[in-house]
CSV table of C-alpha atoms and ligand atoms in Angstrom, one decimal:
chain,number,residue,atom,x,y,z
A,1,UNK,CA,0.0,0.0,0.0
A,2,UNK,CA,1.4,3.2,-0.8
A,3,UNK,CA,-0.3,6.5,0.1
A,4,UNK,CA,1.0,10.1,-2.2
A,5,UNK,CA,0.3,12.5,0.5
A,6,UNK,CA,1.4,16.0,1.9
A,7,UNK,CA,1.7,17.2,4.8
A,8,UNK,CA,-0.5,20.3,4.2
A,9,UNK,CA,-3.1,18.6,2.5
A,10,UNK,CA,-6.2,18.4,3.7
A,11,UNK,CA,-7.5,15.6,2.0
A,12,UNK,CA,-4.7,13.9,2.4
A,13,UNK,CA,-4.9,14.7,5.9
A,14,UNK,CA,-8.5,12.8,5.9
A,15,UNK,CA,-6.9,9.5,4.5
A,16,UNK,CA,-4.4,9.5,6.8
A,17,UNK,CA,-6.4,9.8,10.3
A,18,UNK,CA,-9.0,6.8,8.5
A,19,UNK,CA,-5.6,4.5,7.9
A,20,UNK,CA,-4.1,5.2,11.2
A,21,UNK,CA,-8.0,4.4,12.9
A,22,UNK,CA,-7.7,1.1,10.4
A,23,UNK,CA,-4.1,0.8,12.1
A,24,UNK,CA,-2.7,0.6,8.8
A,25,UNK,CA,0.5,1.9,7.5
A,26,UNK,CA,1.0,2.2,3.8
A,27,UNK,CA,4.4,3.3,2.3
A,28,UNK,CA,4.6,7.0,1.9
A,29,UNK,CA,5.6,8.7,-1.4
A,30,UNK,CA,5.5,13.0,-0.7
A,31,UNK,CA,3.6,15.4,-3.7
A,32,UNK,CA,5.4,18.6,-3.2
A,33,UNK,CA,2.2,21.0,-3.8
A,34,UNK,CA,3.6,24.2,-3.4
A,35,UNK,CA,6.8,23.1,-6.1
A,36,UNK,CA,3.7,22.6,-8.3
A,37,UNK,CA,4.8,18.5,-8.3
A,38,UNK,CA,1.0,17.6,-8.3
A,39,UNK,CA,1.0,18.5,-12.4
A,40,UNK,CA,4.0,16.9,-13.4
A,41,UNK,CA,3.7,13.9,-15.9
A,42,UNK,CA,5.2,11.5,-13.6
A,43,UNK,CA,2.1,12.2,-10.4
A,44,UNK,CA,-0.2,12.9,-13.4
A,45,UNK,CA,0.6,8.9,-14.4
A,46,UNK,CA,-0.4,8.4,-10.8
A,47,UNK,CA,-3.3,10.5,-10.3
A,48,UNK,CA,-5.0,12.3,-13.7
A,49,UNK,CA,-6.5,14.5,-11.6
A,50,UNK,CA,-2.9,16.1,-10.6
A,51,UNK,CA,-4.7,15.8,-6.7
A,52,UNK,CA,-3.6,14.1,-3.5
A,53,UNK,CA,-4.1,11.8,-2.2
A,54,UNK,CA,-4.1,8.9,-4.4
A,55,UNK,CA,-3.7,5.3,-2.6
A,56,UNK,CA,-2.0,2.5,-4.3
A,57,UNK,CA,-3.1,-0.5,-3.3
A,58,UNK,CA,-2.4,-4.1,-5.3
A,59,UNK,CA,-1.8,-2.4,-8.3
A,60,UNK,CA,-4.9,-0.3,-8.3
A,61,UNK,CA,-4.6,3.4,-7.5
A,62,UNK,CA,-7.7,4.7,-5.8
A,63,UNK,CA,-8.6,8.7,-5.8
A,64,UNK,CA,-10.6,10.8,-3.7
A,65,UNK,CA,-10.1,11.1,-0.5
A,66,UNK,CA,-14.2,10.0,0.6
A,67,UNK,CA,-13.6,7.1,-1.8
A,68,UNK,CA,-10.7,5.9,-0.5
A,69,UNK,CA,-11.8,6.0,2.9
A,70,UNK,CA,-15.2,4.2,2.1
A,71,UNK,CA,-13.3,1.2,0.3
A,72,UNK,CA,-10.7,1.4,3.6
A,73,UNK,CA,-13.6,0.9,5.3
A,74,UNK,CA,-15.6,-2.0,3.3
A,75,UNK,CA,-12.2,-4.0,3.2
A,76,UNK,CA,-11.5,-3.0,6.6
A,77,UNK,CA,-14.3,-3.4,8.3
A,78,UNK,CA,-13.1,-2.5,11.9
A,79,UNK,CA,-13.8,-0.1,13.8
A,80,UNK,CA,-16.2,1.1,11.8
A,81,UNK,CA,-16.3,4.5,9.7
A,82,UNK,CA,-20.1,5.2,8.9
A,83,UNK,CA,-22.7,4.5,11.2
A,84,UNK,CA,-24.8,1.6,11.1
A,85,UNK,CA,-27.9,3.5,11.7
A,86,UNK,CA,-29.2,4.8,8.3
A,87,UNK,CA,-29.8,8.3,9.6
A,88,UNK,CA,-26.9,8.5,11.7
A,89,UNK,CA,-24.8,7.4,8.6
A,90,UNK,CA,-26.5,10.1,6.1
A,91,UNK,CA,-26.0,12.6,8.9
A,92,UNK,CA,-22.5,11.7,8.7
A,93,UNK,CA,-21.9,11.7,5.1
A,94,UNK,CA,-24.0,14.9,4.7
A,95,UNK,CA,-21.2,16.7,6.9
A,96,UNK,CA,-18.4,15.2,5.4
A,97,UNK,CA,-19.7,15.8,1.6
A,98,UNK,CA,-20.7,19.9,2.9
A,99,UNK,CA,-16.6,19.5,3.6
A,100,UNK,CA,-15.2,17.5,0.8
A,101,UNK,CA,-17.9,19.0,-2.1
A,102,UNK,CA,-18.9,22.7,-0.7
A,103,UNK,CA,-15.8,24.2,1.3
A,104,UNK,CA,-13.0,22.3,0.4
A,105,UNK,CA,-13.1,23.2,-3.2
A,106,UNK,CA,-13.4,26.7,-3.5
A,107,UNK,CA,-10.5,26.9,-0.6
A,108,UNK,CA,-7.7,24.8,-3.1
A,109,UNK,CA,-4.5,25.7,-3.8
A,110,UNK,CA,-5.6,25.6,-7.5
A,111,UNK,CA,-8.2,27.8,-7.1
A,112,UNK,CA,-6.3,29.8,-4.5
A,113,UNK,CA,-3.3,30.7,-7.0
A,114,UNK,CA,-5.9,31.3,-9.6
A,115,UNK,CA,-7.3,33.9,-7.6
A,116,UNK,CA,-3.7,35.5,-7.1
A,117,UNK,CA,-2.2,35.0,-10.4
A,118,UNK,CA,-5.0,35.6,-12.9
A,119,UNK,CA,-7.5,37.8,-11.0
A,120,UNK,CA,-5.0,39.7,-8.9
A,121,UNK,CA,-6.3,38.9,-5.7
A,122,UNK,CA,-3.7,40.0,-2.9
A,123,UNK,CA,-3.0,37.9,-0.1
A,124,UNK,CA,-5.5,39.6,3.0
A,125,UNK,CA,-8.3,38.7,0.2
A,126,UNK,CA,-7.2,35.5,-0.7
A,127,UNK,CA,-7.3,34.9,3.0
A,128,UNK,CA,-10.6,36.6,3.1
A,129,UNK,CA,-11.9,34.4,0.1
A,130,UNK,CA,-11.0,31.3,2.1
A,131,UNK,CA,-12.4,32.1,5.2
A,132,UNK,CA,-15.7,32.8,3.9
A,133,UNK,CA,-16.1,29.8,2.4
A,134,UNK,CA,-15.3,28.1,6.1
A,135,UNK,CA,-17.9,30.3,7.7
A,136,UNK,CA,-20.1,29.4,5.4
A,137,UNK,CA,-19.9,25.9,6.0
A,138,UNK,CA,-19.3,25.9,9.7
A,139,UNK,CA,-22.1,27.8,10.2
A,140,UNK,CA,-24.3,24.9,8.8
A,141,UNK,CA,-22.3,21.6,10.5
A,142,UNK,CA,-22.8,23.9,13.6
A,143,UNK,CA,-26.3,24.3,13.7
A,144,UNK,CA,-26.4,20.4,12.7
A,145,UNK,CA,-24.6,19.7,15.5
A,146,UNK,CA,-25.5,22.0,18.3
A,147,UNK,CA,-28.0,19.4,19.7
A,148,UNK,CA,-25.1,16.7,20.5
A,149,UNK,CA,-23.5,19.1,22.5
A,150,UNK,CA,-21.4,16.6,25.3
A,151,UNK,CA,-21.5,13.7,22.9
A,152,UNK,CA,-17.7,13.1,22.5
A,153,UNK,CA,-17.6,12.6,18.6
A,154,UNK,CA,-19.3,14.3,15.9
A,155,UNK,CA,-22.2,11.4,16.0
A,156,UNK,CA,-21.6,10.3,19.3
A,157,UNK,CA,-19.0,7.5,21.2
A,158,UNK,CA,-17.0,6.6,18.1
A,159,UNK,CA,-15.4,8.5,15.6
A,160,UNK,CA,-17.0,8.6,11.7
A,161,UNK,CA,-16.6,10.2,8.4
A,162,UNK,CA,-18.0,13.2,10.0
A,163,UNK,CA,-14.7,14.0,12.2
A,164,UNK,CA,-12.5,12.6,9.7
A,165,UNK,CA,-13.5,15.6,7.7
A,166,UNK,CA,-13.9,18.4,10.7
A,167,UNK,CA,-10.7,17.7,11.9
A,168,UNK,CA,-8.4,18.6,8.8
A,169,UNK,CA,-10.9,21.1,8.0
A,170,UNK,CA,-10.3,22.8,11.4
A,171,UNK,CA,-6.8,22.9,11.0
A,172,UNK,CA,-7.0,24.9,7.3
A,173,UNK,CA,-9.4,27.4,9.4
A,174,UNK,CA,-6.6,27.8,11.8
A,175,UNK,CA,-4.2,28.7,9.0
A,176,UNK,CA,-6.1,31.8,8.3
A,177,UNK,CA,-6.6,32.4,12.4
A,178,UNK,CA,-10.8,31.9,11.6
A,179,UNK,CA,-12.1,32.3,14.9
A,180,UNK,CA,-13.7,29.0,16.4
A,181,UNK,CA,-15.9,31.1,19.3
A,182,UNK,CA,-18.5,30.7,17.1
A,183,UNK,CA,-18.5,26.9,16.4
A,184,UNK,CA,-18.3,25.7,20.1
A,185,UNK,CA,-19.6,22.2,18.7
A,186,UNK,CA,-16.8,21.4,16.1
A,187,UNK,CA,-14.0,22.9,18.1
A,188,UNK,CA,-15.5,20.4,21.4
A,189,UNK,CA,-15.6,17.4,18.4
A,190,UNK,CA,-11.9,18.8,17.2
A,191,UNK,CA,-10.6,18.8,20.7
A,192,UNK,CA,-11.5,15.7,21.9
A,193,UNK,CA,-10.4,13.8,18.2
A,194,UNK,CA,-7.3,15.3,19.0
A,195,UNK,CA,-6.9,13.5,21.8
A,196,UNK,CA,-6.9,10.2,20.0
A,197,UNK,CA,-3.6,9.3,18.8
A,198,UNK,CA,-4.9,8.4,15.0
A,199,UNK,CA,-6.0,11.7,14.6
A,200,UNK,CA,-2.8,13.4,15.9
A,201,UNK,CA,-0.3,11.4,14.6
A,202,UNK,CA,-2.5,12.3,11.5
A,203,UNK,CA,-1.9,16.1,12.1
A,204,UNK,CA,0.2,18.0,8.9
A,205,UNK,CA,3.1,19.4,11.8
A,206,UNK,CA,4.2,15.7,12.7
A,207,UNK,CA,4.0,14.6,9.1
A,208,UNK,CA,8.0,13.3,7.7
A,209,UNK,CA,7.4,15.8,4.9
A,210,UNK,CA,6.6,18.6,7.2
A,211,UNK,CA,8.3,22.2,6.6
B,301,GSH,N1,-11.9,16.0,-3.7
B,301,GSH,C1,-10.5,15.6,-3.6
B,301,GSH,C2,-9.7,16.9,-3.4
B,301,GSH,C3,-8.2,16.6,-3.5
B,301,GSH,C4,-7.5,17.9,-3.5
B,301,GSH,O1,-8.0,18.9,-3.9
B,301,GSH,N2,-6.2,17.9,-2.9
B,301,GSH,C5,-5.5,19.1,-2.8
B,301,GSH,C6,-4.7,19.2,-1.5
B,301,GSH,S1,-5.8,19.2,-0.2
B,301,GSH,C7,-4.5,19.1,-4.0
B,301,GSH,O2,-3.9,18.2,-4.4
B,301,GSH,N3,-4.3,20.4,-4.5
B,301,GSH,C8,-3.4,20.6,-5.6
B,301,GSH,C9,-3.6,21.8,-6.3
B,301,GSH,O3,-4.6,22.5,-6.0
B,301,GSH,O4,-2.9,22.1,-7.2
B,301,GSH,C10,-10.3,14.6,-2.5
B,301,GSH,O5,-11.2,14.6,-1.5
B,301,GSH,O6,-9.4,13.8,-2.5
């Protein structure tokens, strides 16, 4: 198994905490982003999408993130990832898809430099452009999850999807110093994630490709 990763990623990120839950441990090969390696021919044989993470796994190389960790999950079926309760489980993928599908996105590096290079965005509103897109987002998984206030995970006792996704997502708001005050809920599911050791072993700081 070998997963393309880097450390700033957070998609990458995601696929990391969901092997280290599945105590798994792939070999790692590192997709400088910022030195633009991500759209070289050689990752681009890897991955057409020019994205990390891709995970290579007996030959086959499996791409986005949510994918990968739902096959992790069907072939490793313990502890569990997505709730067996059908509500529960839409509840979780509904907050990791308003992540991975409606913040995530607009807040990529592609679309980030795109701003800067062809529109002439400067760097307070490229900051401002990815913050708002957090906000927006947070507010929603907030209110979602303002009534399991005290429940330790997102969707209760055992972590899911849903803080697979909140966690990495949490630590690209606190690149841009977003402040969490307002989303008591996800920084109490961030905090006590954090506490497990998948999730910060998982953390972009501790990663071997870490600047
Ligand atoms: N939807 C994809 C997103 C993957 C993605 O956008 N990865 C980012 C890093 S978090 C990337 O490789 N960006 C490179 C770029 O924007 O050039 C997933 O969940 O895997």
């Amino acid at each position: 198994m070998i997963l393309h990763d880097y450390f700033r990623s957070s998609a990458a990120y995601r696929v990391r905490i969901a092997l280290n839950l599945k105590a798994l441990k792939p070999e790692r090969k590192f997709v400088h982003l910022r030195k633009g390696d991500q759209r070289g021919a050689d990752y681009r044989a890897v991955n057409p999408q020019g994205l990390v993470p891709t995970l290579e796994i007996g030959g086959v190389r499996l791409t986005q993130s949510l994918a990968i960790i739902e096959y992790l999950d069907e072939k490793y079926p313990e502890p569990p990832l997505v709730p067996r309760d059908a509500e529960e489980r839409a509840l979780a993928r509904a907050i990791a898809l308003t992540i991975a599908c409606d913040i995530h996105p607009i807040d990529n590096l592609r679309v980030l430099q795109y701003l800067e290079r062809e529109l002439g965005a400067d760097a307070a509103k490229r900051d401002a452009w990815y913050a708002h897109w957090i906000r927006e987002g947070f507010e929603a998984i907030e209110k979602q999850l303002a009534p399991r206030r005290g429940e330790t995970y997102a969707l209760g006792a055992q972590p899911t999807l849903a803080d697979i996704c909140i966690v990495p997502q949490v630590a690209n708001a606190a690149r841009v110093k977003l402040p969490m005050e307002p989303y008591p809920r996800i920084a109490e599911v961030n905090a006590n994630c954090l506490k497990l050791q998948a999730f910060a072993d998982a953390r972009p700081e501790v990663q071997p490709d870490a600047e």
